[in-house]
Every structure is written in C-alpha cells, then in structure tokens.
Amino acid sequence: AQKVTQAQTEISVVEKEDVTLDCVYETRDTTYYLFWYKQPPSGELVFLIRRNSFDEQNEISGRYSWNFQKSTSSFNFTITASQVVDSAVYFCAPLTTSGTYKYIFGTGTRLKVLA
Amino acid sequence: EAQVTQNPRYLITVTGKKLTVTCSQNMNHEYMSWYRQDPGLGLRQIYYSMNVEVTDKGDVPEGYKVSRKEKRNFPLILESPSPNQTSLYFCASGGGDLYNEQFFGPGTRLTVL
C-alpha cells in the first residue's frame, strides 16, 4: 500500500527566511509521479510542480526549488526568501500508476509567513 | 478561458434528500476526478474517470455515485446524503497524458443537516 506523509502540520517563518516543506512517499511502485499543489487562503488549488520517479534532478523555478531523493522516498520543496503571499497550505500528491490512476494527497502543511 | 466549473458553490440540505453537484471542464481533458477536503485529512479522492464511460473508485467512494456520459461533464451524485458527507468538494480535470497536472474547480461547500 502507498503512503504519503507530510509530517509538518504548520510552519511559521518570518518574511525573507528560507523554508523547506517535507514529503515522504512510501510505495513499492517503481514508476510514479509526484505533484505539489498550493492552496492559498482564498481556497483554490494551484499546481506547482510535477516530477517522475526516474528524474532525481533538483529543479529550481524562481524562489521555488524541489529536491527529490528516491532512496529516501522524499520529495521536498523549498521556498527561498519567503514572502507573505507564500502563506498557504501546501499539498504533496503522488499519483499511483500500477493498474490504477489514483491520487493520494498528503494532509498538507500550513505555511504562515509573517511580515 | 480554460476552466473547471462546479455548481452549486454552496449547498445546505437535509439528510436523505438526493442531490447532484455538477462539474464541467472546457479543456477537452480525458481525466476527471472528485475529491473531498476535510480538516486534518487533506484531500481524498472519491471517484475518477479516465475517459467517457470509464469511472473508478478512489479512496472514499461510499455514499457517492458518478457518471461520465460526456467528456466535459462529471457530476457527483449523493443519493441519500448524511451528515458525515458535510465537506468541501473539489472537481478536477487533467489532460494531455494521464500524468499531467490537474486543474481544480472552485469547490462546493456542502452541509448536510
């Protein structure tokens, strides 16, 4: 059975600090996809990034960066120089591909960036 | 404008009164899905559909029905709602290959009394 864990329930940082959100995905599948979504206080869900299990290259997009390590089943997300607008709930969401195409969302990490 | 629409956005109903939440997308996506969001539990997938007439259960399908008669529409049906189905519901669609990101609707807040 697959399991996704976002152990950090809530994180508070002061603006301009760097912050890393953790996600661990335990599965026996060798092929899978991992997504991060953001849910700001307004409630909509916004896609941030997709990675597949074969690609362990880190990725940087502006202030966002992602670190995927298959050996530890971790797919972490870092925001550099955080801003108040980054305040949101962040969800890690693996997609299973072994016979089904089900998404499993983590319980989310609420990030509060204080001015 | 590319979007996923849900109706109604808010609904208060009583136990046992059948209801339907509609979902429509204009992006010609093959994959559509329904989720419920509850505090502390994240989003849980109810049903998904990989194409017309193809639907499958997610993690929490009990008490729900879906149908996919057309590519653009994926209604969620509660035949006999109960208070434990009070939740925030999201519809989503995804296109291109099946591993692309999902686009989410604005959500439907349902209260069952």
Coordinates of N, CA and C in Angstrom, one line a residue:
Chain A
A1 N 0.8 -1.2 0.0 CA 0.0 0.0 0.0 C 0.9 1.2 0.0
Q2 N 0.4 2.3 -0.6 CA 1.1 3.5 -0.7 C 0.8 4.4 0.5
K3 N 1.8 5.2 0.9 CA 1.5 6.1 2.0 C 2.3 7.4 1.8
V4 N 1.6 8.5 1.9 CA 2.3 9.8 1.8 C 2.2 10.5 3.1
T5 N 3.3 11.1 3.5 CA 3.4 11.7 4.8 C 4.0 13.1 4.7
Q6 N 3.2 14.1 5.2 CA 3.7 15.4 5.4 C 3.7 15.7 6.9
A7 N 4.8 15.4 7.5 CA 4.9 15.4 8.9 C 4.7 16.8 9.6
Q8 N 5.0 17.8 8.8 CA 4.9 19.2 9.3 C 3.5 19.7 9.2
T9 N 2.8 19.9 10.2 CA 1.4 20.3 10.1 C 1.3 21.8 9.9
E10 N 2.1 22.6 10.6 CA 2.1 24.0 10.4 C 3.5 24.5 10.6
I11 N 3.9 25.5 9.8 CA 5.2 26.1 9.9 C 5.0 27.6 9.9
S12 N 5.7 28.3 10.8 CA 5.7 29.8 10.7 C 7.1 30.3 10.5
V13 N 7.2 31.2 9.6 CA 8.5 31.8 9.4 C 8.3 33.3 9.2
V14 N 9.4 34.0 9.4 CA 9.4 35.5 9.2 C 9.8 35.8 7.7
E15 N 9.2 36.7 7.2 CA 9.4 37.1 5.8 C 10.9 37.1 5.5
K16 N 11.3 36.6 4.3 CA 12.7 36.6 3.8 C 13.4 35.3 4.3
E17 N 12.9 34.6 5.3 CA 13.5 33.4 5.6 C 13.3 32.3 4.6
D18 N 14.2 31.3 4.5 CA 14.0 30.2 3.7 C 13.2 29.1 4.4
V19 N 12.4 28.4 3.7 CA 11.6 27.3 4.4 C 11.5 26.1 3.5
T20 N 11.6 24.9 4.1 CA 11.5 23.7 3.4 C 10.4 22.8 3.9
L21 N 9.5 22.4 3.0 CA 8.4 21.6 3.3 C 8.7 20.1 2.9
D22 N 8.5 19.2 3.8 CA 8.9 17.8 3.6 C 7.7 16.9 3.2
C23 N 8.0 16.0 2.3 CA 7.0 15.0 1.9 C 7.7 13.7 1.7
V24 N 7.2 12.6 2.3 CA 7.7 11.3 2.1 C 6.7 10.4 1.5
Y25 N 7.0 9.7 0.5 CA 6.1 8.8 -0.2 C 6.6 7.4 -0.2
E26 N 5.9 6.6 0.5 CA 6.3 5.2 0.6 C 5.5 4.3 -0.4
T27 N 6.2 3.6 -1.2 CA 5.5 2.8 -2.2 C 6.4 1.7 -2.7
R28 N 5.9 0.6 -3.2 CA 6.6 -0.4 -3.8 C 6.7 -0.2 -5.3
D29 N 5.9 0.7 -5.8 CA 5.9 1.0 -7.3 C 7.3 1.6 -7.7
T30 N 7.7 1.2 -8.9 CA 9.0 1.8 -9.3 C 8.7 3.0 -10.2
T31 N 7.5 3.1 -10.7 CA 7.1 4.2 -11.6 C 6.0 5.0 -10.9
Y32 N 6.2 6.3 -10.7 CA 5.1 7.1 -10.1 C 5.5 8.6 -10.4
Y33 N 4.5 9.4 -10.1 CA 4.6 10.8 -10.3 C 4.3 11.5 -9.0
L34 N 5.0 12.6 -8.8 CA 4.8 13.4 -7.6 C 4.4 14.8 -7.9
F35 N 3.4 15.3 -7.3 CA 3.0 16.7 -7.6 C 2.9 17.5 -6.3
W36 N 3.1 18.8 -6.4 CA 2.9 19.7 -5.3 C 1.8 20.7 -5.7
Y37 N 0.9 20.9 -4.8 CA -0.2 21.9 -5.1 C -0.2 22.9 -3.9
K38 N -0.6 24.1 -4.2 CA -0.7 25.2 -3.2 C -2.2 25.6 -3.0
Q39 N -2.6 25.8 -1.8 CA -4.0 26.2 -1.6 C -3.9 27.5 -0.7
P40 N -4.0 28.7 -1.3 CA -3.9 29.9 -0.6 C -5.2 30.1 0.2
P41 N -5.2 31.1 1.1 CA -6.4 31.3 1.9 C -7.7 31.5 1.1
S42 N -7.6 31.9 -0.1 CA -8.8 32.0 -0.9 C -9.4 30.7 -1.3
G43 N -8.7 29.6 -1.1 CA -9.3 28.3 -1.3 C -9.0 27.5 -2.5
E44 N -8.6 28.2 -3.6 CA -8.4 27.4 -4.8 C -7.1 26.6 -4.7
L45 N -7.1 25.6 -5.6 CA -5.9 24.7 -5.6 C -5.1 25.0 -6.8
V46 N -3.8 25.2 -6.7 CA -2.9 25.6 -7.8 C -1.8 24.7 -7.9
F47 N -1.6 24.2 -9.1 CA -0.5 23.3 -9.4 C 0.9 24.0 -9.3
L48 N 1.9 23.4 -8.7 CA 3.2 24.0 -8.6 C 4.2 23.2 -9.5
I49 N 4.3 21.9 -9.3 CA 5.3 21.1 -10.0 C 5.0 19.6 -10.1
R50 N 5.5 19.0 -11.1 CA 5.3 17.5 -11.3 C 6.7 16.9 -11.5
R51 N 7.0 15.8 -10.8 CA 8.2 15.1 -11.1 C 7.9 13.6 -11.2
N52 N 8.7 12.9 -12.0 CA 8.5 11.4 -12.1 C 9.6 10.7 -11.3
S53 N 9.4 9.5 -11.1 CA 10.3 8.7 -10.2 C 11.6 8.4 -10.8
F54 N 11.8 8.7 -12.1 CA 13.0 8.4 -12.8 C 13.9 9.7 -12.8
D55 N 13.4 10.8 -12.4 CA 14.1 12.0 -12.5 C 14.5 12.6 -11.1
E56 N 15.7 12.4 -10.7 CA 16.1 12.9 -9.4 C 16.9 14.2 -9.5
Q57 N 16.8 14.8 -10.6 CA 17.5 16.1 -10.7 C 16.7 17.1 -9.9
N58 N 17.4 17.9 -9.2 CA 16.7 19.0 -8.5 C 16.3 20.1 -9.5
E59 N 15.2 20.8 -9.1 CA 14.7 21.8 -10.0 C 14.5 23.1 -9.3
I60 N 14.8 24.1 -10.0 CA 14.7 25.5 -9.4 C 13.8 26.3 -10.4
S61 N 12.8 27.0 -9.8 CA 12.0 27.9 -10.6 C 11.8 29.1 -9.7
G62 N 12.5 30.1 -10.0 CA 12.5 31.4 -9.3 C 12.8 31.1 -7.8
R63 N 11.9 31.4 -6.9 CA 12.2 31.2 -5.5 C 11.9 29.8 -5.0
Y64 N 11.4 29.0 -5.9 CA 11.0 27.6 -5.5 C 12.1 26.7 -6.0
S65 N 12.3 25.7 -5.2 CA 13.2 24.6 -5.6 C 12.7 23.3 -5.0
W66 N 13.0 22.2 -5.7 CA 12.5 20.9 -5.3 C 13.6 19.9 -5.3
N67 N 13.6 19.1 -4.3 CA 14.7 18.1 -4.1 C 14.0 16.7 -4.0
F68 N 14.2 15.8 -5.0 CA 13.6 14.5 -4.9 C 14.7 13.5 -4.7
Q69 N 14.6 12.7 -3.7 CA 15.6 11.6 -3.5 C 14.8 10.3 -3.4
K70 N 14.9 9.5 -4.4 CA 14.2 8.2 -4.4 C 14.6 7.3 -3.3
S71 N 15.9 7.3 -3.0 CA 16.4 6.4 -2.0 C 15.8 6.6 -0.6
T72 N 15.4 7.8 -0.3 CA 14.7 8.1 1.0 C 13.2 8.4 0.8
S73 N 12.7 8.2 -0.4 CA 11.3 8.5 -0.7 C 10.9 9.9 -0.4
S74 N 11.8 10.8 -0.5 CA 11.4 12.2 0.0 C 11.4 13.1 -1.2
F75 N 10.4 14.0 -1.2 CA 10.2 15.0 -2.3 C 10.0 16.3 -1.6
N76 N 11.0 17.0 -1.3 CA 10.9 18.2 -0.5 C 10.9 19.5 -1.4
F77 N 10.3 20.5 -0.8 CA 10.0 21.8 -1.5 C 10.5 22.9 -0.7
T78 N 11.4 23.7 -1.3 CA 12.0 24.8 -0.6 C 11.6 26.2 -1.2
I79 N 11.2 27.1 -0.3 CA 10.9 28.4 -0.8 C 12.0 29.3 -0.2
T80 N 12.7 30.0 -1.1 CA 13.8 30.9 -0.7 C 13.3 32.3 -0.6
A81 N 13.7 33.0 0.5 CA 13.3 34.4 0.7 C 11.8 34.5 0.7
S82 N 11.2 33.8 1.6 CA 9.7 33.7 1.7 C 9.1 35.1 1.7
Q83 N 7.8 35.1 1.2 CA 7.1 36.3 1.2 C 5.7 36.0 1.8
V84 N 5.0 37.1 2.3 CA 3.7 36.9 2.9 C 2.7 36.2 1.9
V85 N 2.9 36.5 0.6 CA 2.0 35.8 -0.3 C 2.2 34.3 -0.5
D86 N 3.3 33.8 0.1 CA 3.5 32.4 0.1 C 2.7 31.7 1.2
S87 N 2.1 32.4 2.0 CA 1.2 31.8 3.1 C 0.1 31.0 2.4
A88 N 0.1 29.7 2.7 CA -0.9 28.8 2.1 C -0.7 27.5 2.7
V89 N -1.6 26.6 2.3 CA -1.4 25.1 2.6 C -0.8 24.5 1.4
Y90 N 0.2 23.7 1.6 CA 0.9 23.0 0.5 C 0.7 21.5 0.6
F91 N 0.3 21.0 -0.5 CA 0.0 19.5 -0.5 C 0.9 18.8 -1.5
C92 N 1.4 17.7 -1.0 CA 2.2 16.8 -1.8 C 1.2 15.7 -2.3
A93 N 1.2 15.3 -3.6 CA 0.2 14.4 -4.1 C 0.8 13.5 -5.1
P94 N 1.2 12.3 -4.6 CA 1.6 11.2 -5.6 C 0.5 10.7 -6.4
L95 N 0.9 10.2 -7.6 CA -0.1 9.6 -8.5 C 0.4 8.2 -8.7
T96 N -0.5 7.2 -8.3 CA -0.1 5.8 -8.5 C -0.4 5.4 -9.9
T97 N 0.4 4.6 -10.5 CA 0.3 4.2 -11.9 C 0.2 2.7 -12.1
S98 N 0.2 1.9 -11.0 CA 0.3 0.5 -11.1 C -1.1 0.0 -11.2
G99 N -1.7 0.0 -12.4 CA -3.0 -0.5 -12.6 C -4.2 0.5 -12.4
T100 N -3.9 1.5 -11.6 CA -4.9 2.5 -11.3 C -4.3 3.8 -11.5
Y101 N -5.1 4.9 -11.5 CA -4.5 6.2 -11.7 C -5.1 7.1 -10.6
K102 N -4.8 6.7 -9.3 CA -5.4 7.4 -8.2 C -4.4 8.3 -7.6
Y103 N -4.9 9.5 -7.2 CA -4.1 10.4 -6.5 C -4.2 10.2 -5.0
I104 N -3.1 10.4 -4.3 CA -3.1 10.3 -2.8 C -2.6 11.6 -2.4
F105 N -3.4 12.4 -1.7 CA -2.9 13.7 -1.2 C -2.4 13.6 0.2
G106 N -1.3 14.2 0.5 CA -0.9 14.3 1.9 C -1.9 15.2 2.6
T107 N -1.7 15.3 4.0 CA -2.6 16.0 4.8 C -2.3 17.5 4.7
G108 N -1.2 17.9 4.1 CA -0.9 19.3 3.9 C 0.0 19.9 5.0
T109 N 0.7 20.9 4.6 CA 1.5 21.7 5.6 C 1.0 23.2 5.4
R110 N 0.6 23.7 6.5 CA 0.2 25.1 6.5 C 1.4 26.0 6.8
L111 N 1.7 26.9 5.8 CA 2.8 27.8 5.9 C 2.3 29.2 6.2
K112 N 2.8 29.8 7.3 CA 2.5 31.1 7.6 C 3.7 32.0 7.5
V113 N 3.7 33.0 6.7 CA 4.9 33.8 6.5 C 4.5 35.2 7.2
L114 N 5.2 35.5 8.2 CA 4.9 36.7 9.0 C 5.7 37.9 8.5
A115 N 5.0 39.1 8.4 CA 5.7 40.3 7.9 C 6.7 40.8 9.0
Chain B
E1 N -11.8 31.2 -21.7 CA -10.9 30.9 -20.6 C -11.0 29.4 -20.2
A2 N -9.9 28.8 -20.1 CA -9.8 27.4 -19.7 C -10.2 27.3 -18.2
Q3 N -11.2 26.4 -17.9 CA -11.6 26.4 -16.5 C -12.4 25.1 -16.2
V4 N -12.5 24.9 -14.9 CA -13.4 23.8 -14.4 C -14.4 24.5 -13.6
T5 N -15.7 24.3 -13.9 CA -16.8 24.9 -13.1 C -17.6 23.9 -12.3
Q6 N -18.0 24.3 -11.2 CA -18.8 23.5 -10.3 C -20.0 24.3 -9.9
N7 N -21.1 23.5 -9.8 CA -22.4 24.2 -9.3 C -23.2 23.1 -8.4
P8 N -23.7 23.6 -7.3 CA -23.6 24.9 -6.8 C -22.3 25.1 -6.0
R9 N -22.0 26.3 -5.6 CA -20.8 26.6 -4.8 C -21.1 26.3 -3.4
Y10 N -22.3 26.5 -2.9 CA -22.7 26.3 -1.6 C -24.0 25.6 -1.6
L11 N -24.2 24.7 -0.7 CA -25.4 23.9 -0.6 C -25.6 23.5 0.9
I12 N -26.8 23.8 1.4 CA -27.2 23.2 2.7 C -28.5 22.4 2.4
T13 N -28.4 21.1 2.9 CA -29.5 20.2 2.6 C -29.8 19.4 3.8
V14 N -30.7 18.5 3.7 CA -31.1 17.7 4.9 C -30.8 16.2 4.6
T15 N -30.7 15.4 5.6 CA -30.4 14.0 5.4 C -31.4 13.3 4.6
G16 N -30.8 12.6 3.6 CA -31.7 11.8 2.7 C -32.2 12.4 1.5
K17 N -32.0 13.7 1.3 CA -32.5 14.4 0.1 C -31.5 14.3 -1.0
K18 N -31.8 13.6 -2.0 CA -30.8 13.4 -3.1 C -30.3 14.7 -3.7
L19 N -29.1 14.8 -4.0 CA -28.5 16.0 -4.6 C -27.4 15.6 -5.7
T20 N -27.2 16.5 -6.6 CA -26.2 16.4 -7.6 C -25.4 17.7 -7.6
V21 N -24.1 17.5 -7.6 CA -23.1 18.6 -7.8 C -22.6 18.4 -9.2
T22 N -22.7 19.4 -10.0 CA -22.3 19.3 -11.4 C -20.8 19.8 -11.5
C23 N -20.1 19.3 -12.5 CA -18.7 19.6 -12.8 C -18.6 19.6 -14.3
S24 N -18.0 20.7 -14.8 CA -17.8 20.8 -16.3 C -16.4 21.4 -16.6
Q25 N -15.7 20.9 -17.6 CA -14.5 21.4 -18.0 C -14.5 21.7 -19.5
N26 N -13.8 22.8 -19.9 CA -13.8 23.2 -21.3 C -12.4 23.0 -21.9
M27 N -11.6 22.1 -21.4 CA -10.2 21.9 -21.9 C -10.1 20.6 -22.6
N28 N -11.2 19.9 -22.9 CA -11.1 18.6 -23.6 C -10.2 17.6 -22.9
H29 N -10.2 17.7 -21.5 CA -9.4 16.7 -20.8 C -10.1 15.4 -20.7
E30 N -9.3 14.3 -20.6 CA -9.8 13.0 -20.5 C -10.0 12.6 -19.0
Y31 N -9.1 13.0 -18.2 CA -9.1 12.6 -16.8 C -9.9 13.6 -16.0
M32 N -10.9 13.1 -15.2 CA -11.7 14.0 -14.3 C -11.8 13.2 -13.0
S33 N -12.0 14.0 -11.9 CA -11.9 13.4 -10.6 C -12.7 14.3 -9.6
W34 N -13.2 13.6 -8.5 CA -13.8 14.3 -7.4 C -13.0 14.0 -6.1
Y35 N -12.9 15.1 -5.3 CA -12.3 15.0 -4.0 C -13.1 15.6 -3.0
R36 N -12.9 15.2 -1.8 CA -13.5 15.9 -0.6 C -12.4 16.3 0.3
Q37 N -12.5 17.5 0.8 CA -11.5 18.0 1.7 C -12.0 18.3 3.1
D38 N -11.4 17.6 4.1 CA -11.9 17.8 5.5 C -10.7 18.2 6.3
P39 N -10.9 19.0 7.4 CA -9.8 19.5 8.2 C -8.9 18.3 8.7
G40 N -7.6 18.5 8.5 CA -6.7 17.5 9.1 C -6.5 16.3 8.2
L41 N -7.3 16.1 7.2 CA -7.3 14.9 6.3 C -6.8 15.2 4.9
G42 N -6.6 16.4 4.6 CA -6.1 16.7 3.2 C -7.3 16.5 2.2
L43 N -6.9 16.2 1.0 CA -7.9 15.9 0.0 C -8.0 14.4 -0.2
R44 N -9.1 13.8 -0.3 CA -9.3 12.4 -0.5 C -10.1 12.2 -1.8
Q45 N -9.6 11.3 -2.6 CA -10.2 11.1 -3.9 C -11.5 10.2 -3.7
I46 N -12.6 10.6 -4.3 CA -13.8 9.9 -4.2 C -14.0 9.0 -5.4
Y47 N -14.0 9.5 -6.6 CA -14.1 8.8 -7.9 C -13.2 9.5 -8.9
Y48 N -12.8 8.8 -9.9 CA -12.1 9.4 -11.0 C -12.6 8.7 -12.3
S49 N -12.3 9.4 -13.4 CA -12.7 8.9 -14.7 C -11.6 9.1 -15.7
M50 N -11.2 8.1 -16.4 CA -10.1 8.3 -17.3 C -10.6 8.6 -18.7
N51 N -11.9 8.4 -18.9 CA -12.5 8.8 -20.2 C -14.0 8.6 -20.1
V52 N -14.7 8.9 -21.2 CA -16.1 8.7 -21.2 C -16.5 7.3 -20.9
E53 N -17.5 7.1 -20.1 CA -18.0 5.8 -19.7 C -17.0 4.9 -18.9
V54 N -15.9 5.5 -18.5 CA -14.9 4.8 -17.7 C -14.7 5.5 -16.3
T55 N -15.2 4.9 -15.3 CA -15.0 5.5 -14.0 C -14.5 4.5 -13.0
D56 N -13.9 4.9 -12.0 CA -13.3 4.0 -11.0 C -13.3 4.7 -9.6
K57 N -13.3 3.8 -8.6 CA -13.3 4.3 -7.2 C -12.0 4.9 -6.8
G58 N -12.1 5.9 -6.0 CA -10.9 6.5 -5.3 C -10.9 5.8 -3.9
D59 N -10.4 6.6 -3.0 CA -10.3 6.0 -1.6 C -11.5 6.1 -0.8
V60 N -12.4 7.0 -1.1 CA -13.6 7.2 -0.2 C -14.9 7.2 -1.1
P61 N -15.2 6.1 -1.8 CA -16.4 6.2 -2.7 C -17.8 5.9 -2.1
E62 N -17.8 5.5 -0.8 CA -19.0 5.0 -0.2 C -20.0 6.2 -0.1
G63 N -21.2 6.1 -0.6 CA -22.2 7.1 -0.4 C -22.3 8.0 -1.6
Y64 N -21.4 7.8 -2.6 CA -21.4 8.7 -3.8 C -21.5 7.9 -5.1
K65 N -22.0 8.5 -6.1 CA -22.1 8.0 -7.4 C -21.6 9.0 -8.4
V66 N -21.1 8.5 -9.5 CA -20.7 9.5 -10.6 C -21.1 8.9 -11.9
S67 N -21.1 9.7 -12.9 CA -21.3 9.2 -14.3 C -20.5 10.1 -15.2
R68 N -20.1 9.5 -16.4 CA -19.3 10.2 -17.4 C -19.9 9.9 -18.7
K69 N -21.0 10.6 -19.0 CA -21.6 10.3 -20.3 C -21.0 11.2 -21.4
E70 N -20.5 12.3 -21.0 CA -19.8 13.2 -22.0 C -18.4 13.5 -21.4
K71 N -17.5 13.9 -22.3 CA -16.2 14.2 -21.9 C -16.1 15.4 -21.0
R72 N -16.9 16.3 -21.2 CA -16.7 17.6 -20.4 C -17.4 17.6 -19.1
N73 N -18.4 16.6 -18.8 CA -19.1 16.7 -17.6 C -18.9 15.5 -16.7
F74 N -18.9 15.7 -15.4 CA -18.6 14.6 -14.5 C -19.4 14.9 -13.2
P75 N -20.7 14.7 -13.2 CA -21.5 15.0 -12.0 C -21.2 14.1 -10.8
L76 N -21.4 14.6 -9.6 CA -21.2 13.8 -8.4 C -22.6 13.7 -7.8
I77 N -23.1 12.5 -7.5 CA -24.4 12.3 -7.0 C -24.4 11.7 -5.6
L78 N -25.2 12.3 -4.7 CA -25.4 11.8 -3.4 C -26.8 11.4 -3.3
E79 N -27.0 10.1 -3.3 CA -28.4 9.5 -3.4 C -29.1 9.8 -2.1
S80 N -28.4 9.6 -1.0 CA -29.1 9.8 0.3 C -28.0 10.4 1.3
P81 N -27.8 11.7 1.2 CA -26.8 12.4 1.9 C -26.9 12.2 3.4
S82 N -25.8 12.1 4.1 CA -25.8 12.0 5.6 C -24.9 13.1 6.1
P83 N -25.0 13.4 7.4 CA -24.2 14.5 8.0 C -22.7 14.3 7.8
N84 N -22.2 13.0 7.7 CA -20.8 12.8 7.6 C -20.3 13.1 6.2
Q85 N -21.2 13.5 5.3 CA -20.8 13.9 4.0 C -20.7 15.4 3.9
T86 N -20.9 16.1 5.0 CA -20.6 17.5 5.1 C -19.1 17.7 4.8
S87 N -18.8 18.5 3.8 CA -17.4 18.7 3.4 C -17.3 19.7 2.3
L88 N -16.0 20.0 2.0 CA -15.7 20.8 0.8 C -15.3 19.9 -0.3
Y89 N -16.0 20.0 -1.5 CA -15.8 19.1 -2.6 C -15.2 19.9 -3.7
F90 N -14.2 19.2 -4.3 CA -13.5 19.7 -5.5 C -13.6 18.8 -6.6
C91 N -13.8 19.3 -7.8 CA -13.8 18.6 -9.0 C -12.5 19.0 -9.7
A92 N -11.9 18.1 -10.5 CA -10.6 18.4 -11.2 C -10.6 17.7 -12.5
S93 N -9.8 18.2 -13.4 CA -9.6 17.6 -14.7 C -8.1 17.7 -15.1
G94 N -7.7 16.7 -15.9 CA -6.3 16.7 -16.3 C -6.2 16.2 -17.7
G95 N -5.3 16.8 -18.5 CA -5.3 16.4 -19.9 C -3.9 16.1 -20.5
G96 N -3.9 16.0 -21.8 CA -2.6 15.6 -22.4 C -2.4 14.1 -22.1
D97 N -1.3 13.8 -21.5 CA -1.2 12.4 -21.0 C -1.8 12.3 -19.6
L98 N -1.9 11.1 -19.1 CA -2.6 10.9 -17.8 C -1.8 11.4 -16.6
Y99 N -0.6 11.8 -16.9 CA 0.3 12.2 -15.8 C 0.5 13.7 -15.7
N100 N -0.3 14.4 -16.4 CA -0.3 15.8 -16.3 C -1.0 16.3 -15.1
E101 N -0.7 17.6 -14.7 CA -1.3 18.2 -13.5 C -2.8 18.3 -13.7
Q102 N -3.5 18.4 -12.6 CA -4.9 18.6 -12.6 C -5.2 20.1 -12.4
F103 N -6.3 20.4 -13.0 CA -6.9 21.8 -12.8 C -8.2 21.6 -12.0
F104 N -8.2 22.4 -10.9 CA -9.3 22.2 -10.0 C -10.4 23.3 -10.2
G105 N -11.6 22.9 -9.9 CA -12.7 23.8 -9.8 C -12.7 24.6 -8.5
P106 N -13.6 25.5 -8.3 CA -13.5 26.4 -7.2 C -14.0 25.8 -5.9
G107 N -14.6 24.6 -5.9 CA -15.1 24.0 -4.7 C -16.5 24.2 -4.5
T108 N -17.1 23.2 -3.8 CA -18.5 23.2 -3.4 C -18.6 22.9 -1.9
R109 N -19.1 23.8 -1.2 CA -19.2 23.6 0.3 C -20.6 23.0 0.6
L110 N -20.6 21.8 1.0 CA -21.9 21.1 1.3 C -22.1 20.9 2.8
T111 N -23.3 21.2 3.2 CA -23.6 21.0 4.6 C -24.9 20.1 4.6
V112 N -24.8 19.0 5.3 CA -26.0 18.1 5.4 C -26.4 18.1 6.9
L113 N -27.6 18.5 7.0 CA -28.2 18.6 8.4 C -28.9 17.4 8.8

